[in-house]
Amino acid sequence: MAGGARIRLRPVGPNALLADVADSATALQVAHHVRAHRRPLAGEIVPGASTVLFDDVLDRAALDDVLTHWRPDASHADAGPLVELPTDYDGPDLADVAGFWGTDVDGVVARHAAIEFVAAFCGFAPGFAYLSGLDAVGLAVPRLETPRTRVPAGSVALAGGWCGVYPRASPGGWRLIGRTDAALWDVGRIAVGEQPALVAPGTRVRFVPR
Amino acid sequence: MTHRHAESPRARMMEVLEVAGMVTIQDSGRPGFAHLGVPRSGWADPPAARLANRLVGNAEGAALLEIGAGALRLRFVSSSGTWIAATGAVASVRVDGRAVSWGAAQWVPGGAEVEIGPPISGLRVCLAVAGGVAVEPVLGSRSTDTLAWVGPPRVAVGQLLPIGTAASVPPHPDGVVVPRPVDDVWLRVTPGPREDWFAEHAPQVLRSAEYLVGTSSDRIGIRLDGPTLERARTDELPSEGLVLGAIQVPPSGAPVVFLADHPVTGGYPVIAVVHPDDVALCAQLRPGARLRFRSA
């Protein structure tokens, strides 16, 4: 893109700045770009659906400078590591999702497993990543009208344009299509030099039927 | 008289005898994991916590016990004594049944019981012990996060909580600890990132009305009763990062001020942000307490 995209920063109290960007892919790129700077520029760099929050900003001038020089990079979208999640497609909302998608249960499995999702941002629970990829293929589904009081750990779920995996049992309003045994959140991984979240922002995710 | 130091540091423990309310272990928190969905957590009232640590000679960042709207009784299981100090909410402090001063270092002989009463003024007592509460850190912090439950479990009867090695420096000899306002509190705010999602008059309503702290308030946030803040835009806000002190307005129009265990991202607009130094005051407000906002 010629000339680059000017990123607007909004103050969020005296210590934080919020950058508005076009979409979640851009938010990931901007967050990655600032995190990769040789010096830490903020204590927290939190991508959102179309924003990046810089909290505990350490050097405002350097952050401005780094953002001014940032340019969208089409090749970056594929840069994250790939995680494959073996999945049993036996969720209670499979038939409803099939209805929304105008297909049958096998069709849901085939379409869902064909998508390479990208973790856009985390929230709701440690290790719960909002996976983008449904919107691009027109497969967004509405949330449940009444949330469930308990969703089992490992549930693979859809809501709006997002897919997510519940790291542990909790209440939830997303539509459940399957289950995985993968440990989405394990603080023990820190001891071996890995992130506690299996799926961090930028990670690519594929669901593998079994 | 010669002291013997045969006792292993391991033997320094607090046995939890009675718990009321939400009692947790807290330190300065768990920064750097917000992008993975982990709240910062940490002391709800940092100035009070740092003061308690200074009073007993700890590094300011040591872990202590936060007693939220409750009470606590402990036995110090060791033959050697230790120093404690209670700050934050004002409460009675007893050592083996004897009343001692809140807001000052107190000597607790080995084997003695310490009892912190319910708060007389304020909501959360910080109880520091020389050496700090030495449970195993999780992601670099001993704080219990009550939103995501990262960190040690909440304090419960029967637990044995290890105490760290006390610094060689003597505890702060004395000092005047002044309780802070816990009602009719003014909080400084700056405009939030989504002020423009609200009706034109909403920022002024926020800065002129009196709000009351609602009953469903906790370490995550205080819910406010008062004039609702009308929105100009009613579409869904894409989820975005949240800061400590953010005033978020859910569809009900009743604002929430986020405290230490706030969610890392949220999908409702933030109309204003409470100054970080004033967030600690929020942590001591009980349901029904009155507060007002003014421009910083």
PDB file of C-alpha atoms in Angstrom, chain B residues 1-179:
ATOM      1  CA  MET B   1      20.233 -14.967  76.192  1.00  0.00           C
ATOM      2  CA  THR B   2      21.365 -16.802  73.064  1.00  0.00           C
ATOM      3  CA  HIS B   3      18.885 -17.616  70.321  1.00  0.00           C
ATOM      4  CA  ARG B   4      19.030 -20.948  68.619  1.00  0.00           C
ATOM      5  CA  HIS B   5      18.409 -21.037  64.904  1.00  0.00           C
ATOM      6  CA  ALA B   6      17.875 -24.762  64.561  1.00  0.00           C
ATOM      7  CA  GLU B   7      14.449 -24.248  63.033  1.00  0.00           C
ATOM      8  CA  SER B   8      14.301 -24.722  59.269  1.00  0.00           C
ATOM      9  CA  PRO B   9      12.749 -21.844  57.326  1.00  0.00           C
ATOM     10  CA  ARG B  10      10.238 -24.376  56.099  1.00  0.00           C
ATOM     11  CA  ALA B  11       8.636 -24.522  59.493  1.00  0.00           C
ATOM     12  CA  ARG B  12       7.508 -20.922  59.241  1.00  0.00           C
ATOM     13  CA  MET B  13       3.852 -21.336  58.408  1.00  0.00           C
ATOM     14  CA  MET B  14       0.497 -19.744  59.029  1.00  0.00           C
ATOM     15  CA  GLU B  15      -2.350 -22.135  59.705  1.00  0.00           C
ATOM     16  CA  VAL B  16      -5.722 -20.786  58.577  1.00  0.00           C
ATOM     17  CA  LEU B  17      -8.240 -21.257  61.404  1.00  0.00           C
ATOM     18  CA  GLU B  18     -11.233 -19.141  60.321  1.00  0.00           C
ATOM     19  CA  VAL B  19     -12.153 -17.312  57.090  1.00  0.00           C
ATOM     20  CA  ALA B  20     -15.034 -14.989  56.240  1.00  0.00           C
ATOM     21  CA  GLY B  21     -15.452 -13.136  52.949  1.00  0.00           C
ATOM     22  CA  MET B  22     -13.010 -13.319  50.031  1.00  0.00           C
ATOM     23  CA  VAL B  23      -9.493 -13.856  51.390  1.00  0.00           C
ATOM     24  CA  THR B  24      -6.777 -14.136  48.742  1.00  0.00           C
ATOM     25  CA  ILE B  25      -3.013 -13.949  48.404  1.00  0.00           C
ATOM     26  CA  GLN B  26      -1.916 -10.891  46.400  1.00  0.00           C
ATOM     27  CA  ASP B  27       1.305  -9.290  45.227  1.00  0.00           C
ATOM     28  CA  SER B  28       1.995  -6.672  42.568  1.00  0.00           C
ATOM     29  CA  GLY B  29       0.368  -8.879  39.950  1.00  0.00           C
ATOM     30  CA  ARG B  30       1.068 -10.813  36.796  1.00  0.00           C
ATOM     31  CA  PRO B  31       1.916  -8.369  34.000  1.00  0.00           C
ATOM     32  CA  GLY B  32       2.718  -9.357  30.444  1.00  0.00           C
ATOM     33  CA  PHE B  33       0.107 -12.067  29.817  1.00  0.00           C
ATOM     34  CA  ALA B  34      -2.952  -9.962  28.889  1.00  0.00           C
ATOM     35  CA  HIS B  35      -2.633 -10.995  25.216  1.00  0.00           C
ATOM     36  CA  LEU B  36      -3.054 -14.634  26.327  1.00  0.00           C
ATOM     37  CA  GLY B  37      -6.218 -13.846  28.282  1.00  0.00           C
ATOM     38  CA  VAL B  38      -4.674 -13.536  31.761  1.00  0.00           C
ATOM     39  CA  PRO B  39      -5.655 -10.507  33.876  1.00  0.00           C
ATOM     40  CA  ARG B  40      -2.943  -8.510  35.663  1.00  0.00           C
ATOM     41  CA  SER B  41      -4.632  -9.169  39.034  1.00  0.00           C
ATOM     42  CA  GLY B  42      -2.605  -8.179  42.134  1.00  0.00           C
ATOM     43  CA  TRP B  43      -3.469  -5.990  45.128  1.00  0.00           C
ATOM     44  CA  ALA B  44      -6.828  -4.229  44.819  1.00  0.00           C
ATOM     45  CA  ASP B  45      -5.374  -1.370  46.913  1.00  0.00           C
ATOM     46  CA  PRO B  46      -1.679  -1.056  45.959  1.00  0.00           C
ATOM     47  CA  PRO B  47      -0.763   1.923  48.193  1.00  0.00           C
ATOM     48  CA  ALA B  48      -2.149   0.134  51.262  1.00  0.00           C
ATOM     49  CA  ALA B  49      -0.370  -3.093  50.303  1.00  0.00           C
ATOM     50  CA  ARG B  50       2.997  -1.418  49.758  1.00  0.00           C
ATOM     51  CA  LEU B  51       2.631   0.379  53.080  1.00  0.00           C
ATOM     52  CA  ALA B  52       1.881  -2.872  54.917  1.00  0.00           C
ATOM     53  CA  ASN B  53       4.986  -4.448  53.381  1.00  0.00           C
ATOM     54  CA  ARG B  54       7.154  -1.461  54.343  1.00  0.00           C
ATOM     55  CA  LEU B  55       5.866  -1.579  57.913  1.00  0.00           C
ATOM     56  CA  VAL B  56       7.138  -5.150  58.376  1.00  0.00           C
ATOM     57  CA  GLY B  57      10.408  -4.596  56.511  1.00  0.00           C
ATOM     58  CA  ASN B  58       9.427  -6.464  53.326  1.00  0.00           C
ATOM     59  CA  ALA B  59      10.282  -5.507  49.792  1.00  0.00           C
ATOM     60  CA  GLU B  60       7.264  -3.542  48.556  1.00  0.00           C
ATOM     61  CA  GLY B  61       6.316  -6.296  46.106  1.00  0.00           C
ATOM     62  CA  ALA B  62       6.015  -9.122  48.654  1.00  0.00           C
ATOM     63  CA  ALA B  63       2.845 -11.213  48.691  1.00  0.00           C
ATOM     64  CA  LEU B  64       0.359 -10.584  51.500  1.00  0.00           C
ATOM     65  CA  LEU B  65      -3.163 -11.561  52.487  1.00  0.00           C
ATOM     66  CA  GLU B  66      -6.064  -9.481  51.210  1.00  0.00           C
ATOM     67  CA  ILE B  67      -9.177  -9.861  53.345  1.00  0.00           C
ATOM     68  CA  GLY B  68     -12.177  -8.664  51.335  1.00  0.00           C
ATOM     69  CA  ALA B  69     -15.317  -7.781  53.303  1.00  0.00           C
ATOM     70  CA  GLY B  70     -14.537 -10.472  55.823  1.00  0.00           C
ATOM     71  CA  ALA B  71     -12.391 -11.622  58.697  1.00  0.00           C
ATOM     72  CA  LEU B  72      -9.509 -14.011  59.274  1.00  0.00           C
ATOM     73  CA  ARG B  73      -7.976 -16.004  62.126  1.00  0.00           C
ATOM     74  CA  LEU B  74      -4.503 -17.526  61.788  1.00  0.00           C
ATOM     75  CA  ARG B  75      -2.030 -19.409  63.958  1.00  0.00           C
ATOM     76  CA  PHE B  76       1.666 -18.781  63.407  1.00  0.00           C
ATOM     77  CA  VAL B  77       3.152 -22.266  63.430  1.00  0.00           C
ATOM     78  CA  SER B  78       6.773 -21.713  64.397  1.00  0.00           C
ATOM     79  CA  SER B  79       8.765 -21.392  67.549  1.00  0.00           C
ATOM     80  CA  SER B  80      10.209 -18.043  66.471  1.00  0.00           C
ATOM     81  CA  GLY B  81       8.012 -14.949  66.251  1.00  0.00           C
ATOM     82  CA  THR B  82       7.396 -12.584  63.364  1.00  0.00           C
ATOM     83  CA  TRP B  83       6.118  -9.113  62.512  1.00  0.00           C
ATOM     84  CA  ILE B  84       2.741  -8.384  60.943  1.00  0.00           C
ATOM     85  CA  ALA B  85       0.942  -5.201  59.890  1.00  0.00           C
ATOM     86  CA  ALA B  86      -2.649  -4.547  58.779  1.00  0.00           C
ATOM     87  CA  THR B  87      -3.495  -1.622  56.475  1.00  0.00           C
ATOM     88  CA  GLY B  88      -6.183  -0.744  53.914  1.00  0.00           C
ATOM     89  CA  ALA B  89      -9.621  -1.081  55.468  1.00  0.00           C
ATOM     90  CA  VAL B  90      -9.611  -0.284  59.191  1.00  0.00           C
ATOM     91  CA  ALA B  91     -10.242  -3.387  61.295  1.00  0.00           C
ATOM     92  CA  SER B  92      -9.551  -4.743  64.749  1.00  0.00           C
ATOM     93  CA  VAL B  93      -6.258  -6.657  65.086  1.00  0.00           C
ATOM     94  CA  ARG B  94      -5.764  -9.125  67.940  1.00  0.00           C
ATOM     95  CA  VAL B  95      -2.701 -11.136  68.879  1.00  0.00           C
ATOM     96  CA  ASP B  96      -3.612 -14.017  71.203  1.00  0.00           C
ATOM     97  CA  GLY B  97      -6.816 -12.157  72.047  1.00  0.00           C
ATOM     98  CA  ARG B  98      -5.051  -8.917  72.939  1.00  0.00           C
ATOM     99  CA  ALA B  99      -6.087  -5.835  70.894  1.00  0.00           C
ATOM    100  CA  VAL B 100      -3.156  -4.190  69.077  1.00  0.00           C
ATOM    101  CA  SER B 101      -2.932  -1.294  66.655  1.00  0.00           C
ATOM    102  CA  TRP B 102      -4.043  -1.415  63.036  1.00  0.00           C
ATOM    103  CA  GLY B 103      -1.651   0.407  60.690  1.00  0.00           C
ATOM    104  CA  ALA B 104       1.518  -0.456  62.631  1.00  0.00           C
ATOM    105  CA  ALA B 105       4.030  -3.286  62.832  1.00  0.00           C
ATOM    106  CA  GLN B 106       3.079  -5.778  65.556  1.00  0.00           C
ATOM    107  CA  TRP B 107       5.180  -8.587  67.008  1.00  0.00           C
ATOM    108  CA  VAL B 108       3.567 -12.025  66.935  1.00  0.00           C
ATOM    109  CA  PRO B 109       5.273 -14.586  69.191  1.00  0.00           C
ATOM    110  CA  GLY B 110       5.748 -18.127  67.819  1.00  0.00           C
ATOM    111  CA  GLY B 111       2.571 -20.181  68.142  1.00  0.00           C
ATOM    112  CA  ALA B 112       0.346 -17.129  68.672  1.00  0.00           C
ATOM    113  CA  GLU B 113      -3.021 -16.564  67.022  1.00  0.00           C
ATOM    114  CA  VAL B 114      -3.797 -13.453  64.976  1.00  0.00           C
ATOM    115  CA  GLU B 115      -7.347 -12.335  64.424  1.00  0.00           C
ATOM    116  CA  ILE B 116      -8.409  -9.648  61.935  1.00  0.00           C
ATOM    117  CA  GLY B 117     -11.989  -8.488  62.494  1.00  0.00           C
ATOM    118  CA  PRO B 118     -14.498  -7.376  59.871  1.00  0.00           C
ATOM    119  CA  PRO B 119     -13.735  -3.954  58.344  1.00  0.00           C
ATOM    120  CA  ILE B 120     -14.924  -0.983  60.388  1.00  0.00           C
ATOM    121  CA  SER B 121     -14.219   1.453  57.570  1.00  0.00           C
ATOM    122  CA  GLY B 122     -13.395   0.442  54.007  1.00  0.00           C
ATOM    123  CA  LEU B 123     -13.667  -3.008  52.467  1.00  0.00           C
ATOM    124  CA  ARG B 124     -10.305  -4.767  52.057  1.00  0.00           C
ATOM    125  CA  VAL B 125      -7.651  -5.283  54.734  1.00  0.00           C
ATOM    126  CA  CYS B 126      -4.038  -5.912  53.667  1.00  0.00           C
ATOM    127  CA  LEU B 127      -2.270  -8.190  56.156  1.00  0.00           C
ATOM    128  CA  ALA B 128       1.481  -8.324  55.595  1.00  0.00           C
ATOM    129  CA  VAL B 129       3.804 -10.742  57.382  1.00  0.00           C
ATOM    130  CA  ALA B 130       7.585 -10.275  57.534  1.00  0.00           C
ATOM    131  CA  GLY B 131       9.053 -12.495  54.818  1.00  0.00           C
ATOM    132  CA  GLY B 132       5.873 -12.447  52.757  1.00  0.00           C
ATOM    133  CA  VAL B 133       3.461 -15.255  51.925  1.00  0.00           C
ATOM    134  CA  ALA B 134       5.739 -17.706  50.123  1.00  0.00           C
ATOM    135  CA  VAL B 135       3.361 -19.920  48.130  1.00  0.00           C
ATOM    136  CA  GLU B 136       4.657 -21.078  44.736  1.00  0.00           C
ATOM    137  CA  PRO B 137       4.344 -18.315  42.103  1.00  0.00           C
ATOM    138  CA  VAL B 138       2.317 -18.972  38.939  1.00  0.00           C
ATOM    139  CA  LEU B 139       3.515 -17.085  35.828  1.00  0.00           C
ATOM    140  CA  GLY B 140       5.786 -15.019  38.044  1.00  0.00           C
ATOM    141  CA  SER B 141       3.173 -13.946  40.602  1.00  0.00           C
ATOM    142  CA  ARG B 142       1.583 -15.226  43.809  1.00  0.00           C
ATOM    143  CA  SER B 143      -1.642 -13.309  43.158  1.00  0.00           C
ATOM    144  CA  THR B 144      -4.958 -15.114  43.037  1.00  0.00           C
ATOM    145  CA  ASP B 145      -6.888 -13.891  40.040  1.00  0.00           C
ATOM    146  CA  THR B 146     -10.586 -14.264  40.838  1.00  0.00           C
ATOM    147  CA  LEU B 147     -11.728 -13.863  37.228  1.00  0.00           C
ATOM    148  CA  ALA B 148      -9.660 -16.568  35.543  1.00  0.00           C
ATOM    149  CA  TRP B 149      -8.462 -18.357  38.722  1.00  0.00           C
ATOM    150  CA  VAL B 150      -4.818 -18.261  37.738  1.00  0.00           C
ATOM    151  CA  GLY B 151      -2.552 -18.398  40.796  1.00  0.00           C
ATOM    152  CA  PRO B 152      -2.951 -19.961  44.234  1.00  0.00           C
ATOM    153  CA  PRO B 153      -6.443 -20.998  45.356  1.00  0.00           C
ATOM    154  CA  ARG B 154      -8.402 -18.614  47.587  1.00  0.00           C
ATOM    155  CA  VAL B 155      -7.483 -18.869  51.236  1.00  0.00           C
ATOM    156  CA  ALA B 156      -9.533 -21.526  53.081  1.00  0.00           C
ATOM    157  CA  VAL B 157      -9.692 -23.021  56.555  1.00  0.00           C
ATOM    158  CA  GLY B 158      -7.088 -25.713  57.174  1.00  0.00           C
ATOM    159  CA  GLN B 159      -4.476 -24.402  54.727  1.00  0.00           C
ATOM    160  CA  LEU B 160      -0.872 -24.025  55.850  1.00  0.00           C
ATOM    161  CA  LEU B 161       0.583 -20.950  54.181  1.00  0.00           C
ATOM    162  CA  PRO B 162       4.406 -20.801  54.046  1.00  0.00           C
ATOM    163  CA  ILE B 163       6.154 -17.623  55.186  1.00  0.00           C
ATOM    164  CA  GLY B 164       9.304 -16.463  53.398  1.00  0.00           C
ATOM    165  CA  THR B 165      12.595 -15.505  54.983  1.00  0.00           C
ATOM    166  CA  ALA B 166      12.307 -12.120  56.657  1.00  0.00           C
ATOM    167  CA  ALA B 167      14.754  -9.405  55.622  1.00  0.00           C
ATOM    168  CA  SER B 168      17.518  -8.609  58.055  1.00  0.00           C
ATOM    169  CA  VAL B 169      16.454  -4.964  58.202  1.00  0.00           C
ATOM    170  CA  PRO B 170      14.258  -4.187  61.195  1.00  0.00           C
ATOM    171  CA  PRO B 171      10.622  -3.355  60.576  1.00  0.00           C
ATOM    172  CA  HIS B 172       9.667   0.247  60.070  1.00  0.00           C
ATOM    173  CA  PRO B 173       9.577   1.532  63.667  1.00  0.00           C
ATOM    174  CA  ASP B 174       6.406   3.525  63.472  1.00  0.00           C
ATOM    175  CA  GLY B 175       4.655   6.068  61.316  1.00  0.00           C
ATOM    176  CA  VAL B 176       1.258   7.645  61.071  1.00  0.00           C
ATOM    177  CA  VAL B 177      -1.159   5.770  58.845  1.00  0.00           C
ATOM    178  CA  VAL B 178      -4.129   7.882  57.847  1.00  0.00           C
ATOM    179  CA  PRO B 179      -7.280   6.078  56.708  1.00  0.00           C
TER     180      PRO B 179
END
